[in-house]
XYZ file of C-alpha atoms in Angstrom:
769
model
C 23.479 -29.831 52.741
C 20.776 -29.285 55.118
C 18.736 -31.217 57.665
C 15.199 -32.043 57.592
C 12.294 -30.580 59.842
C 13.438 -27.184 59.416
C 16.560 -27.151 61.496
C 19.041 -24.661 61.199
C 21.665 -25.301 58.524
C 25.272 -24.305 59.238
C 28.033 -23.721 56.693
C 31.860 -23.062 56.464
C 32.461 -19.637 55.065
C 35.595 -18.236 54.033
C 36.085 -14.826 54.801
C 38.119 -12.296 52.555
C 40.866 -12.332 54.985
C 40.596 -16.725 54.615
C 39.423 -17.316 58.017
C 36.471 -19.830 58.403
C 33.330 -19.051 60.258
C 30.107 -21.067 60.766
C 27.447 -18.929 59.663
C 23.394 -19.314 58.746
C 21.805 -18.281 55.437
C 20.356 -14.791 55.894
C 16.858 -14.088 54.647
C 15.565 -10.844 53.361
C 11.643 -10.495 53.498
C 10.586 -7.378 51.201
C 10.408 -6.578 47.734
C 12.786 -4.572 45.520
C 9.993 -2.138 44.874
C 10.530 -1.041 48.296
C 14.381 -0.804 48.690
C 14.565 -1.983 52.133
C 14.601 -4.916 53.526
C 14.239 -6.429 57.054
C 16.570 -8.955 57.633
C 16.223 -11.935 60.277
C 18.614 -14.441 61.191
C 20.279 -16.301 63.919
C 23.731 -15.446 63.035
C 26.775 -15.827 64.908
C 28.230 -12.273 65.247
C 31.074 -11.812 62.621
C 32.961 -8.196 62.441
C 33.672 -9.133 58.855
C 29.921 -9.183 58.235
C 28.037 -5.791 57.459
C 24.905 -7.216 58.276
C 23.602 -6.634 61.783
C 21.451 -9.197 63.093
C 19.040 -7.379 64.932
C 15.113 -6.422 63.699
C 14.837 -3.419 61.859
C 17.978 -2.786 60.255
C 17.732 -1.546 56.538
C 19.947 -2.632 53.593
C 19.666 -2.124 50.014
C 19.713 -5.962 48.854
C 18.052 -6.736 45.804
C 18.092 -10.781 46.437
C 18.976 -13.323 49.236
C 22.603 -13.991 49.370
C 22.120 -17.947 50.323
C 25.539 -19.200 48.721
C 28.590 -19.768 50.766
C 31.460 -17.569 49.980
C 34.649 -19.596 48.812
C 37.789 -18.766 47.928
C 38.102 -17.853 44.215
C 38.948 -20.437 41.576
C 41.933 -19.268 40.236
C 43.013 -22.460 39.031
C 46.973 -22.058 39.091
C 47.068 -18.295 39.312
C 48.178 -18.352 42.436
C 50.405 -21.236 43.032
C 53.935 -21.012 44.755
C 54.826 -24.440 43.363
C 58.155 -24.103 41.416
C 57.915 -27.066 39.797
C 54.191 -25.777 38.462
C 55.786 -22.464 37.465
C 58.238 -23.644 35.413
C 56.254 -26.253 33.795
C 53.976 -23.322 32.448
C 56.857 -21.001 31.809
C 57.906 -23.969 29.104
C 54.426 -24.192 27.823
C 53.828 -20.164 27.418
C 56.365 -20.366 24.999
C 54.448 -22.458 22.355
C 51.156 -20.635 22.985
C 52.538 -17.079 23.455
C 55.316 -16.342 21.869
C 54.583 -17.717 18.312
C 53.842 -13.953 16.644
C 56.660 -12.253 18.391
C 59.133 -15.192 17.739
C 58.485 -15.300 13.830
C 59.001 -11.250 13.663
C 62.560 -11.921 12.581
C 60.999 -13.198 9.601
C 60.502 -9.785 7.894
C 61.202 -7.023 10.519
C 64.533 -5.940 8.480
C 63.005 -6.279 5.063
C 59.895 -4.411 5.882
C 62.464 -1.372 7.713
C 64.672 -1.243 4.569
C 62.267 -1.358 1.999
C 63.815 1.046 -0.348
C 67.469 -0.592 0.386
C 70.784 0.178 2.912
C 71.783 3.705 2.271
C 74.800 4.067 4.798
C 76.175 1.045 6.369
C 76.024 2.945 9.977
C 71.677 2.635 9.193
C 71.655 -0.887 10.166
C 72.942 0.058 13.811
C 70.582 2.197 13.838
C 67.661 0.021 13.078
C 69.292 -2.194 15.503
C 69.658 -0.186 18.138
C 65.792 0.827 17.604
C 64.690 -2.560 17.997
C 66.607 -3.338 20.739
C 65.269 -0.855 22.774
C 61.996 -1.433 21.447
C 61.983 -4.558 22.344
C 63.410 -4.054 25.789
C 60.813 -1.053 26.855
C 57.727 -2.324 25.089
C 57.144 -6.150 25.894
C 59.731 -6.403 28.894
C 59.034 -2.944 30.776
C 55.888 -2.031 29.921
C 54.079 -5.439 29.618
C 56.316 -8.155 31.781
C 57.184 -5.493 34.634
C 53.583 -3.384 34.180
C 50.441 -4.522 32.707
C 50.522 -8.139 33.469
C 50.132 -7.245 37.224
C 46.650 -5.806 36.071
C 45.437 -8.846 35.425
C 41.596 -9.561 36.171
C 42.010 -12.252 38.670
C 44.481 -14.025 35.901
C 42.516 -13.309 33.039
C 44.245 -10.434 30.560
C 42.809 -8.479 27.709
C 41.483 -5.262 26.769
C 38.099 -6.006 28.289
C 39.584 -7.622 31.399
C 41.083 -3.739 31.917
C 37.244 -2.710 31.285
C 36.005 -5.129 33.683
C 38.366 -4.276 36.085
C 37.220 -0.747 36.153
C 33.732 -1.573 36.060
C 34.205 -2.925 39.296
C 36.203 -0.545 41.431
C 34.423 2.421 39.814
C 30.788 3.098 38.527
C 31.672 3.326 35.114
C 29.820 0.508 33.915
C 26.799 1.623 31.476
C 24.278 -0.917 32.029
C 22.319 -0.723 35.557
C 21.880 -4.466 36.407
C 24.712 -3.750 39.854
C 23.655 -5.460 42.997
C 24.582 -5.317 46.471
C 25.921 -9.159 46.249
C 27.770 -8.743 43.281
C 30.672 -7.656 45.572
C 30.466 -11.298 47.860
C 31.783 -12.782 44.553
C 35.093 -14.519 45.535
C 36.835 -12.771 42.306
C 35.235 -9.259 43.104
C 38.077 -7.443 44.454
C 36.910 -4.484 47.068
C 38.895 -1.349 47.370
C 41.128 -1.391 50.318
C 39.818 1.652 52.931
C 42.452 4.148 54.078
C 44.410 3.562 50.463
C 43.084 6.922 48.492
C 44.778 9.761 47.530
C 43.346 12.985 46.164
C 44.336 12.790 42.725
C 42.777 9.254 42.456
C 39.567 10.368 44.073
C 39.222 13.205 41.665
C 39.620 11.331 39.026
C 37.341 8.313 40.231
C 34.742 11.106 40.777
C 35.192 12.445 37.475
C 34.839 8.988 35.532
C 31.670 8.220 37.402
C 29.908 11.586 37.053
C 30.805 11.662 33.349
C 28.448 9.870 30.820
C 31.155 10.789 28.378
C 34.170 9.188 29.910
C 31.615 5.758 30.387
C 31.272 6.168 26.806
C 34.921 6.742 25.888
C 35.544 3.608 28.406
C 33.286 1.283 26.663
C 33.997 2.839 23.111
C 37.957 1.887 24.044
C 37.451 -1.506 25.203
C 35.278 -2.009 21.982
C 37.817 -0.497 19.635
C 40.853 -2.673 21.330
C 38.920 -5.640 20.797
C 38.301 -4.889 16.939
C 41.889 -4.358 16.814
C 42.676 -7.833 18.316
C 40.296 -9.419 15.321
C 41.839 -7.385 12.795
C 45.395 -8.760 13.912
C 43.406 -12.285 13.920
C 42.909 -11.797 10.373
C 46.616 -10.031 9.696
C 48.929 -12.494 11.586
C 48.319 -15.792 9.494
C 48.593 -13.838 6.397
C 51.978 -11.923 6.919
C 53.622 -15.045 8.886
C 52.684 -17.889 6.534
C 53.403 -15.695 3.588
C 56.652 -14.401 4.967
C 57.598 -18.363 5.853
C 56.429 -19.631 2.565
C 58.713 -17.122 0.577
C 61.489 -19.245 1.747
C 60.809 -21.562 -0.996
C 62.358 -18.590 -3.642
C 65.871 -19.821 -2.173
C 65.434 -23.252 -2.895
C 64.418 -23.163 -6.731
C 64.082 -20.175 -8.988
C 60.615 -22.045 -10.322
C 58.617 -20.708 -7.241
C 57.530 -17.161 -8.537
C 55.566 -14.606 -6.432
C 51.961 -16.095 -7.787
C 52.844 -19.641 -6.910
C 53.863 -18.575 -3.084
C 50.837 -16.983 -2.827
C 49.029 -19.977 -3.767
C 51.112 -22.063 -1.533
C 50.177 -19.882 1.354
C 46.277 -19.510 0.780
C 46.707 -23.720 0.956
C 48.198 -23.638 4.380
C 45.828 -21.132 5.705
C 42.308 -22.879 4.452
C 43.988 -26.110 6.165
C 45.034 -24.012 8.852
C 41.008 -22.893 9.613
C 39.535 -26.247 8.369
C 40.925 -27.680 11.604
C 39.934 -25.130 14.003
C 36.743 -27.071 14.547
C 38.991 -29.807 16.234
C 40.498 -27.425 18.997
C 43.847 -26.620 19.958
C 43.452 -29.231 23.437
C 45.296 -32.311 21.798
C 48.248 -30.379 20.234
C 48.361 -27.007 21.940
C 51.109 -27.842 24.539
C 52.902 -29.872 21.811
C 53.770 -26.313 20.152
C 56.068 -25.258 22.994
C 58.934 -28.041 21.865
C 58.931 -26.560 18.324
C 58.677 -23.030 19.071
C 61.446 -23.703 21.531
C 63.649 -25.619 18.599
C 62.528 -22.266 16.539
C 64.339 -19.638 19.423
C 66.915 -22.210 19.377
C 67.843 -21.892 15.949
C 67.345 -18.221 15.143
C 69.776 -17.420 18.244
C 71.941 -19.955 16.988
C 72.398 -18.527 13.889
C 72.162 -15.209 15.161
C 75.370 -15.883 17.460
C 77.116 -17.513 14.334
C 76.599 -14.737 12.192
C 77.570 -12.248 14.517
C 81.077 -13.820 15.510
C 81.712 -14.386 11.737
C 80.732 -11.318 10.062
C 80.711 -7.904 12.121
C 80.922 -8.323 16.193
C 81.261 -4.705 16.127
C 77.173 -4.163 15.791
C 77.552 -4.887 19.504
C 77.823 -0.944 19.465
C 74.138 -0.697 18.537
C 73.540 -0.538 22.197
C 74.441 2.937 22.450
C 71.570 4.775 21.580
C 73.403 7.479 19.819
C 72.760 5.391 16.757
C 69.320 6.189 16.762
C 70.296 9.704 16.800
C 72.676 9.673 13.967
C 69.867 7.329 12.017
C 67.426 10.241 12.038
C 69.994 12.984 11.656
C 70.863 11.329 8.058
C 67.747 9.806 7.041
C 64.972 12.802 8.549
C 61.391 11.846 7.322
C 62.888 8.410 6.102
C 64.127 7.609 9.232
C 60.392 8.239 10.860
C 58.712 6.041 8.282
C 61.123 3.332 8.684
C 59.371 3.068 12.311
C 56.838 1.393 10.665
C 59.229 -1.804 10.030
C 60.644 -1.509 13.733
C 57.390 -1.705 15.048
C 56.764 -5.245 13.456
C 59.641 -6.264 15.992
C 56.949 -6.188 18.880
C 54.001 -8.191 16.843
C 52.092 -10.259 19.273
C 53.334 -8.583 22.517
C 49.529 -7.989 23.129
C 48.981 -11.491 23.243
C 51.341 -12.236 26.328
C 48.899 -9.993 28.369
C 45.586 -11.545 26.156
C 46.560 -15.494 26.778
C 47.265 -14.881 30.469
C 44.477 -16.864 31.440
C 45.952 -19.970 30.948
C 49.210 -19.126 32.575
C 50.722 -17.304 35.619
C 52.416 -13.569 35.739
C 55.534 -15.056 37.189
C 55.594 -18.085 34.353
C 55.181 -15.193 31.426
C 58.005 -13.354 33.064
C 60.444 -16.719 33.073
C 59.799 -17.591 29.871
C 60.130 -13.915 28.492
C 63.180 -13.144 30.179
C 64.666 -16.441 29.931
C 64.287 -17.655 26.759
C 62.169 -15.470 24.129
C 63.900 -11.858 24.808
C 67.790 -13.164 24.471
C 66.977 -15.213 21.545
C 65.450 -12.064 19.604
C 67.843 -9.962 20.823
C 70.675 -12.652 19.370
C 68.887 -13.536 16.280
C 68.538 -9.714 15.505
C 71.715 -8.866 16.308
C 72.976 -12.019 14.061
C 70.840 -10.273 11.002
C 72.372 -6.751 11.872
C 76.291 -8.475 11.342
C 75.247 -10.522 8.458
C 73.582 -7.101 6.570
C 76.913 -5.186 7.010
C 78.125 -7.669 5.030
C 75.628 -8.361 2.213
C 73.584 -4.847 2.235
C 72.085 -5.599 -0.912
C 70.327 -8.469 -0.071
C 68.458 -6.805 2.902
C 64.901 -7.874 1.020
C 65.869 -11.606 2.031
C 67.559 -11.083 4.816
C 66.048 -14.250 6.921
C 67.060 -17.145 4.695
C 69.830 -15.511 3.084
C 71.813 -15.308 6.637
C 71.237 -18.911 7.406
C 73.774 -20.735 6.801
C 73.230 -23.389 3.536
C 73.469 -26.756 5.379
C 70.688 -25.553 7.563
C 68.614 -24.090 5.144
C 65.570 -27.038 4.928
C 65.507 -27.063 8.975
C 64.665 -23.627 9.222
C 62.458 -23.582 6.305
C 60.202 -26.231 7.799
C 60.466 -24.872 11.531
C 59.642 -21.477 9.995
C 56.571 -22.735 8.292
C 55.708 -24.391 11.535
C 56.399 -21.487 13.730
C 54.419 -19.311 11.434
C 51.369 -21.954 11.411
C 51.651 -21.656 15.647
C 51.515 -18.373 15.545
C 48.514 -18.008 13.070
C 46.820 -20.285 15.980
C 47.511 -18.414 18.927
C 45.918 -15.161 17.386
C 42.977 -16.859 15.925
C 42.575 -19.025 19.545
C 42.520 -15.611 20.773
C 40.653 -13.742 18.782
C 37.760 -16.200 19.708
C 38.586 -15.941 23.109
C 38.415 -11.928 23.320
C 35.028 -12.686 21.016
C 33.867 -14.588 23.908
C 34.526 -12.158 26.222
C 32.935 -9.048 24.530
C 29.636 -11.233 23.884
C 29.477 -12.264 27.740
C 29.334 -8.216 28.413
C 26.829 -7.750 26.066
C 28.942 -6.089 23.386
C 28.963 -8.449 20.572
C 26.152 -10.398 18.707
C 25.262 -14.061 20.023
C 27.231 -16.187 18.008
C 27.970 -20.226 18.512
C 30.682 -20.997 20.979
C 31.826 -24.052 21.195
C 34.299 -25.434 23.834
C 36.368 -27.550 22.305
C 38.276 -28.699 25.533
C 37.090 -30.229 28.731
C 40.585 -29.706 30.177
C 41.554 -25.695 29.147
C 38.046 -24.001 29.444
C 39.772 -20.962 27.631
C 39.894 -22.818 24.774
C 36.858 -21.884 22.311
C 35.642 -22.142 18.705
C 32.994 -19.784 17.133
C 32.296 -21.295 13.813
C 31.058 -17.729 12.308
C 33.715 -15.957 12.758
C 36.398 -18.831 11.783
C 34.551 -18.462 8.520
C 34.833 -14.621 8.333
C 38.588 -15.022 9.632
C 39.354 -17.554 6.838
C 37.947 -15.381 3.790
C 39.740 -12.292 5.703
C 42.792 -13.767 5.478
C 42.507 -15.523 1.904
C 41.568 -12.275 0.498
C 44.393 -10.494 2.250
C 46.757 -12.830 1.080
C 45.928 -12.476 -2.198
C 45.496 -8.964 -2.830
C 48.687 -7.801 -0.896
C 50.794 -10.718 -1.928
C 53.674 -9.501 -0.181
C 54.862 -9.145 3.145
C 55.819 -5.446 2.700
C 52.434 -4.796 1.950
C 50.790 -6.281 4.796
C 53.469 -5.444 7.304
C 51.866 -1.350 6.529
C 48.673 -2.705 7.645
C 50.009 -5.290 10.202
C 51.852 -1.947 11.992
C 48.541 -0.343 12.307
C 47.000 -2.984 14.292
C 49.640 -3.874 16.492
C 50.370 -0.476 17.812
C 46.771 0.987 18.205
C 45.731 -1.965 20.388
C 48.898 -1.403 22.397
C 48.281 2.258 22.379
C 44.886 1.461 23.644
C 46.008 -0.847 26.659
C 48.303 2.029 27.636
C 45.541 4.359 28.024
C 43.183 1.941 30.289
C 46.723 1.235 32.659
C 47.142 5.137 32.940
C 43.605 4.835 34.175
C 43.827 1.753 36.728
C 47.068 3.285 37.533
C 44.959 6.272 38.820
C 41.834 4.839 39.940
C 42.542 1.256 41.477
C 46.343 1.067 42.047
C 46.575 4.872 43.385
C 50.118 5.305 41.774
C 52.021 8.252 42.501
C 51.141 10.934 39.913
C 54.954 11.456 38.790
C 55.239 7.881 38.111
C 52.192 8.027 35.971
C 53.643 10.788 34.186
C 57.046 8.768 33.480
C 54.831 5.895 32.169
C 52.978 8.392 30.024
C 56.218 10.506 29.058
C 58.325 7.337 28.437
C 56.090 4.386 26.989
C 52.855 5.955 25.653
C 54.707 8.713 24.142
C 57.125 5.882 22.298
C 53.715 4.324 21.223
C 52.432 7.431 19.500
C 55.706 8.091 17.570
C 55.385 4.758 16.190
C 51.714 4.983 15.255
C 52.513 7.994 13.801
C 54.803 6.369 11.333
C 52.388 3.572 10.379
C 49.844 5.964 10.129
C 51.844 7.782 7.204
C 51.222 4.323 5.308
C 47.683 4.439 5.904
C 46.975 4.626 1.904
C 49.890 1.395 0.942
C 47.723 -1.137 3.113
C 47.396 0.633 6.426
C 43.430 1.338 5.930
C 42.838 -2.185 5.783
C 42.900 -2.656 9.646
C 40.445 0.769 10.297
C 38.525 -0.661 7.870
C 37.862 -4.000 9.939
C 37.789 -1.832 12.839
C 35.192 0.418 11.312
C 33.045 -2.689 10.605
C 33.322 -4.353 13.959
C 32.704 -1.074 15.908
C 29.439 -0.359 13.961
C 28.307 -4.077 14.618
C 29.596 -3.885 17.886
C 28.131 -0.499 19.047
C 24.937 -1.310 17.594
C 24.141 -4.432 19.289
C 25.384 -2.904 22.680
C 23.367 0.247 21.941
C 20.446 -1.798 21.529
C 20.945 -4.542 24.494
C 21.363 -1.343 26.568
C 18.302 0.259 25.334
C 16.198 -2.910 25.812
C 17.398 -3.520 29.096
C 16.308 0.020 30.554
C 12.929 -0.742 28.857
C 12.373 -3.774 30.718
C 13.265 -2.058 33.671
C 11.071 0.621 33.165
C 8.231 -1.312 32.611
C 8.532 -4.654 35.139
C 6.331 -5.988 37.227
C 5.231 -4.966 40.472
C 4.904 -7.047 43.321
C 1.018 -6.161 43.867
C 0.588 -7.181 40.268
C 2.023 -10.283 40.719
C -0.023 -11.343 43.570
C -3.007 -10.192 41.663
C -2.199 -12.426 38.990
C -1.395 -15.461 40.975
C -4.148 -14.819 42.982
C -6.778 -14.279 40.418
C -9.619 -16.961 40.162
C -10.221 -16.188 36.641
C -6.580 -17.702 35.804
C -6.649 -21.416 35.277
C -4.064 -23.232 37.564
C -2.262 -26.612 36.328
C 0.536 -28.937 37.771
C 3.715 -28.313 36.518
C 7.044 -25.767 36.795
C 7.172 -22.782 34.252
C 10.568 -20.853 34.126
C 10.330 -17.839 32.772
C 13.879 -16.116 31.164
C 14.784 -12.804 30.723
C 18.214 -10.846 31.128
C 16.178 -8.159 34.092
C 18.191 -8.804 36.901
C 15.970 -6.300 38.980
C 12.682 -7.442 39.295
C 10.068 -9.374 36.755
C 9.956 -8.447 33.108
C 6.970 -6.800 31.498
C 6.749 -10.055 29.008
C 5.009 -12.439 32.275
C 2.135 -9.806 32.286
C 1.895 -9.795 28.412
C 1.811 -13.871 28.742
C -0.808 -13.932 31.057
C -2.979 -11.553 29.167
C -3.176 -13.970 26.358
C -2.687 -17.222 28.238
C -4.558 -16.877 31.133
C -3.144 -19.943 32.756
C -0.089 -20.414 35.514
C 1.475 -23.431 36.587
C 1.617 -24.502 40.486
C 5.142 -23.170 40.642
C 6.963 -20.030 38.655
C 10.666 -19.457 38.452
C 11.903 -16.169 36.991
C 15.193 -16.476 35.975
C 17.589 -13.782 35.147
C 20.719 -14.324 33.447
C 23.589 -11.693 34.441
C 27.072 -11.494 33.467
C 29.405 -9.844 36.127
C 32.446 -7.899 35.078
C 34.454 -10.689 36.564
C 36.357 -13.560 34.921
C 34.902 -16.133 36.942
C 32.032 -17.003 39.242
C 32.469 -20.170 40.914
C 29.732 -22.818 40.677
C 28.889 -22.374 44.626
C 27.881 -18.746 44.008
C 26.560 -18.719 40.516
C 22.646 -18.659 41.531
C 20.814 -16.144 44.207
C 17.107 -17.234 44.948
C 14.413 -14.735 46.560
C 10.867 -15.918 47.223
C 8.208 -13.665 46.392
C 5.506 -13.246 49.518
C 3.721 -14.325 50.544
C 5.124 -18.405 50.280
C 2.130 -19.855 49.613
C 2.366 -18.306 45.917
C 4.972 -20.763 45.105
C 6.807 -17.847 42.970
C 10.614 -17.312 42.841
C 13.308 -15.187 41.343
C 16.679 -16.445 40.485
C 19.698 -14.664 38.835
C 22.045 -16.558 37.374
C 25.442 -14.980 37.324
C 28.482 -15.673 35.040
C 32.060 -14.364 34.705
C 33.389 -13.491 30.906
C 35.308 -16.451 30.660
C 32.788 -19.151 32.389
C 31.479 -21.830 30.082
C 27.658 -21.662 30.125
C 27.055 -25.328 28.362
C 27.465 -27.082 31.633
C 27.938 -30.884 31.374
C 24.586 -31.118 33.635
C 21.546 -30.087 32.745
C 20.750 -26.253 33.351
C 17.189 -26.924 34.563
C 18.671 -30.073 36.856
C 20.980 -27.592 38.513
C 18.211 -25.045 38.555
C 15.968 -27.471 40.626
C 18.747 -28.711 43.195
C 19.663 -25.487 44.108
C 16.336 -24.124 44.471
C 15.583 -27.117 46.655
C 18.530 -26.073 49.134
C 17.367 -22.570 49.082
C 13.915 -23.641 50.109
C 15.344 -25.807 52.872
C 17.620 -22.934 54.006
C 15.274 -20.199 53.800
C 13.233 -22.225 56.722
C 16.624 -23.562 58.246
C 17.246 -19.854 59.645
C 13.875 -19.160 60.071
C 12.468 -22.257 62.047
C 12.269 -20.294 65.503
C 9.718 -17.901 63.791
C 8.094 -20.899 61.612
C 7.059 -23.217 64.190
C 5.292 -26.145 63.041
C 5.991 -25.318 59.580
C 8.861 -27.080 57.791
C 10.136 -27.155 54.402
C 9.453 -30.665 53.603
C 6.052 -29.390 52.210
C 7.889 -26.919 49.818
C 10.580 -29.415 48.849
C 7.505 -31.914 48.038
C 5.370 -29.463 46.010
C 8.863 -28.784 43.656
C 9.255 -32.140 43.107
C 5.940 -32.530 42.457
C 5.625 -29.580 39.950
C 8.990 -31.127 38.468
C 7.168 -34.461 37.595
C 4.327 -33.045 36.420
C 6.609 -31.272 33.344
C 8.674 -28.499 33.150
C 7.831 -25.696 30.569
C 10.672 -23.046 29.585
C 8.959 -19.447 28.554
C 11.434 -17.501 26.330
C 10.856 -14.008 25.296
C 10.862 -13.658 21.388
C 11.040 -9.796 21.201
C 10.748 -8.181 17.961
C 12.521 -4.584 18.726
C 11.341 -1.629 16.848
C 12.108 2.079 16.730
C 9.471 4.325 18.504
C 6.984 6.826 16.512
C 9.108 9.945 16.023
C 12.598 8.589 16.634
C 15.286 9.903 14.486
C 16.423 8.634 10.776
C 19.689 6.905 12.687
C 18.166 5.334 15.532
C 15.334 4.028 13.101
C 18.130 2.524 10.972
C 20.284 1.196 14.018
C 17.020 -0.558 15.419
C 14.714 -1.405 12.573
C 16.975 -2.770 10.028
C 20.860 -3.040 11.372
C 19.801 -4.976 14.511
C 17.091 -6.917 13.383
C 19.389 -8.143 10.636
C 21.687 -9.156 13.014
C 19.195 -10.611 15.459
C 17.314 -12.521 12.639
C 20.951 -14.218 11.277
C 22.687 -15.059 14.332
C 22.092 -17.513 17.602
C 19.167 -16.919 19.862
C 19.114 -16.607 23.390
C 17.875 -19.614 24.202
C 20.070 -21.712 22.574
C 23.101 -20.784 25.623
C 21.158 -23.043 28.098
C 20.284 -26.102 25.700
C 16.521 -25.602 26.469
C 14.606 -28.646 24.631
C 12.407 -27.587 21.757
C 9.621 -29.648 22.414
C 9.332 -27.981 26.045
C 10.057 -24.333 25.192
C 7.296 -21.665 24.424
C 8.215 -18.933 22.587
C 6.342 -15.529 24.094
C 6.067 -12.515 21.882
C 5.959 -9.181 22.733
C 6.856 -5.736 20.796
C 9.703 -3.448 22.374
C 9.226 0.000 20.863
C 12.403 1.829 22.023
């Protein structure tokens, strides 16, 4: 990595254009409080670098960018190997499509809750199903939304993070110039702007209200997905188990509920073992499921009434609404269940590629669903009175048990995918300071996105059991389910409009077309499902209100605490005075102070010295920072800076993570930190060797080794957050009661890095916000 004796260190760096260059590490002198830094570099000129190697150039950086640029770690997202793409397409069938694949279990029965009044109503509903599946999952998601991925990751927070990087709409003032050097940090291309894009971007950046709306929308979308994680297992398992009624008359509604509850409890109990070992064995089962429903669909289509192909004509939709008026509009709440799980295509994108999702949807899922619904419609034309049990009664008797077994397995897989997706989105929101700290357990060494959150697993299980026992039938749960599904999709559409205008700079007419065709369709469906608000539709909103209160409270205090530390950070003069104060005892060893403040040294350090007037020989202030990117490469994770003069042996370090990064590395965080600190010291002297004659980095490396061997103390702030005197009643309630209740009952920050308790020292301080 580096040579001894202060020799210059060269590293291969990859530019955004994938060109290679040899470059030295740039050292930045000065303190953050001055906001201007002198750059000293013996660097090969490179037109791609914004830095000028001449002394005297001012730059608004906050830390020394010592890590080399590398290509982003996107895994298989950039692959062009068709073998890999096809394998991923096959695997995605089992992970992504379980939810939408099990929709044929209950769509027709949920749509015709009062029976079929006219035989052509079947054609009208089939036409609605066909065009809804074509418009939302295929055109909106497969053709448009998937391309808005955040370096291969999808979901509401991925869209929000993408916006935060391309426009200054984030509410936390922790942005640094070096953040844009991260490989995954996409920069806006110059000369590509248009008037409307510039105006929209400027309006968003200048409006606090718009920034809060974007954050609120991201939180609301997350809340709805979590609500979906409660409703999906309930309706999927209940609808699959209800098929037992066809096998025996002794299976009453109560017994079906009991069997469903038992399956749900077992499902949640095995979550702690992760899906790594069985996750990709789901694909063959779901493939068998799609083969069964499409095969039965083709059989019924030709046997009963092939004329249902007329439903391709949208005229039958118009006729359906003319005949049924308000009832047709209300029935849209059942039709929308045909696109449940569509959001999972985008949310679960992290494990696959855009092409693999497009192939699996276009070649397997879409044809299977269309033939399944067409076959059911054909069967219903001859059996209108049996619409309540359409799925199982339309299956040939000889196939009943195979269909039932595979249906239950498919329902469990659909539930598993949604539960895993819920865990993943909670981890994303947790990394961005929008969710209370909970225990995140990574269940797979191979697939980093597979996580288990014990607290949420327990709450989801309780929620699923209560929903199943309370509502008892898929019809009642369907009212709630439809709202959760369509609400999350409308929020995604809203984010997409902003992304099209601000990032993609799409022609305004095309954006208007998207709004008129896709967004308006979703709002029509939303208006329909809201009509059943009192019949179960209130359930997802109840979940959302509780989750939004938790997320908003946590984020409000999180930002207030950060701003308090920023306003009260310790200046460089105070640091020098403290370190050189002869009345303060000095001891061997290394002290690591942890905080989330990216700019400066937190006030808790001064508080610590005032109460414990003793300092270790080496001080490292570590700031934990989450970037609005999915991943930060390990080579780019650590940023170091040395507080001048060098004899103080005081360092600052920013440790950067993306919202999908694993924080509990196999290797000790302490060990990684010390090794990177040594590399920084060596490179620091390496690039300044001509200005540091006679002084080599070996002395400092030896000093660091001695301090490390003498012992490491981890100092963690144990903040007591209270409302400031004179605060409003609402603010006092949020801070003094709601926030502190969550803080006391959830995971502490020091557990993120598994700090040894024997070497951890908590420093208490009261923050008045």
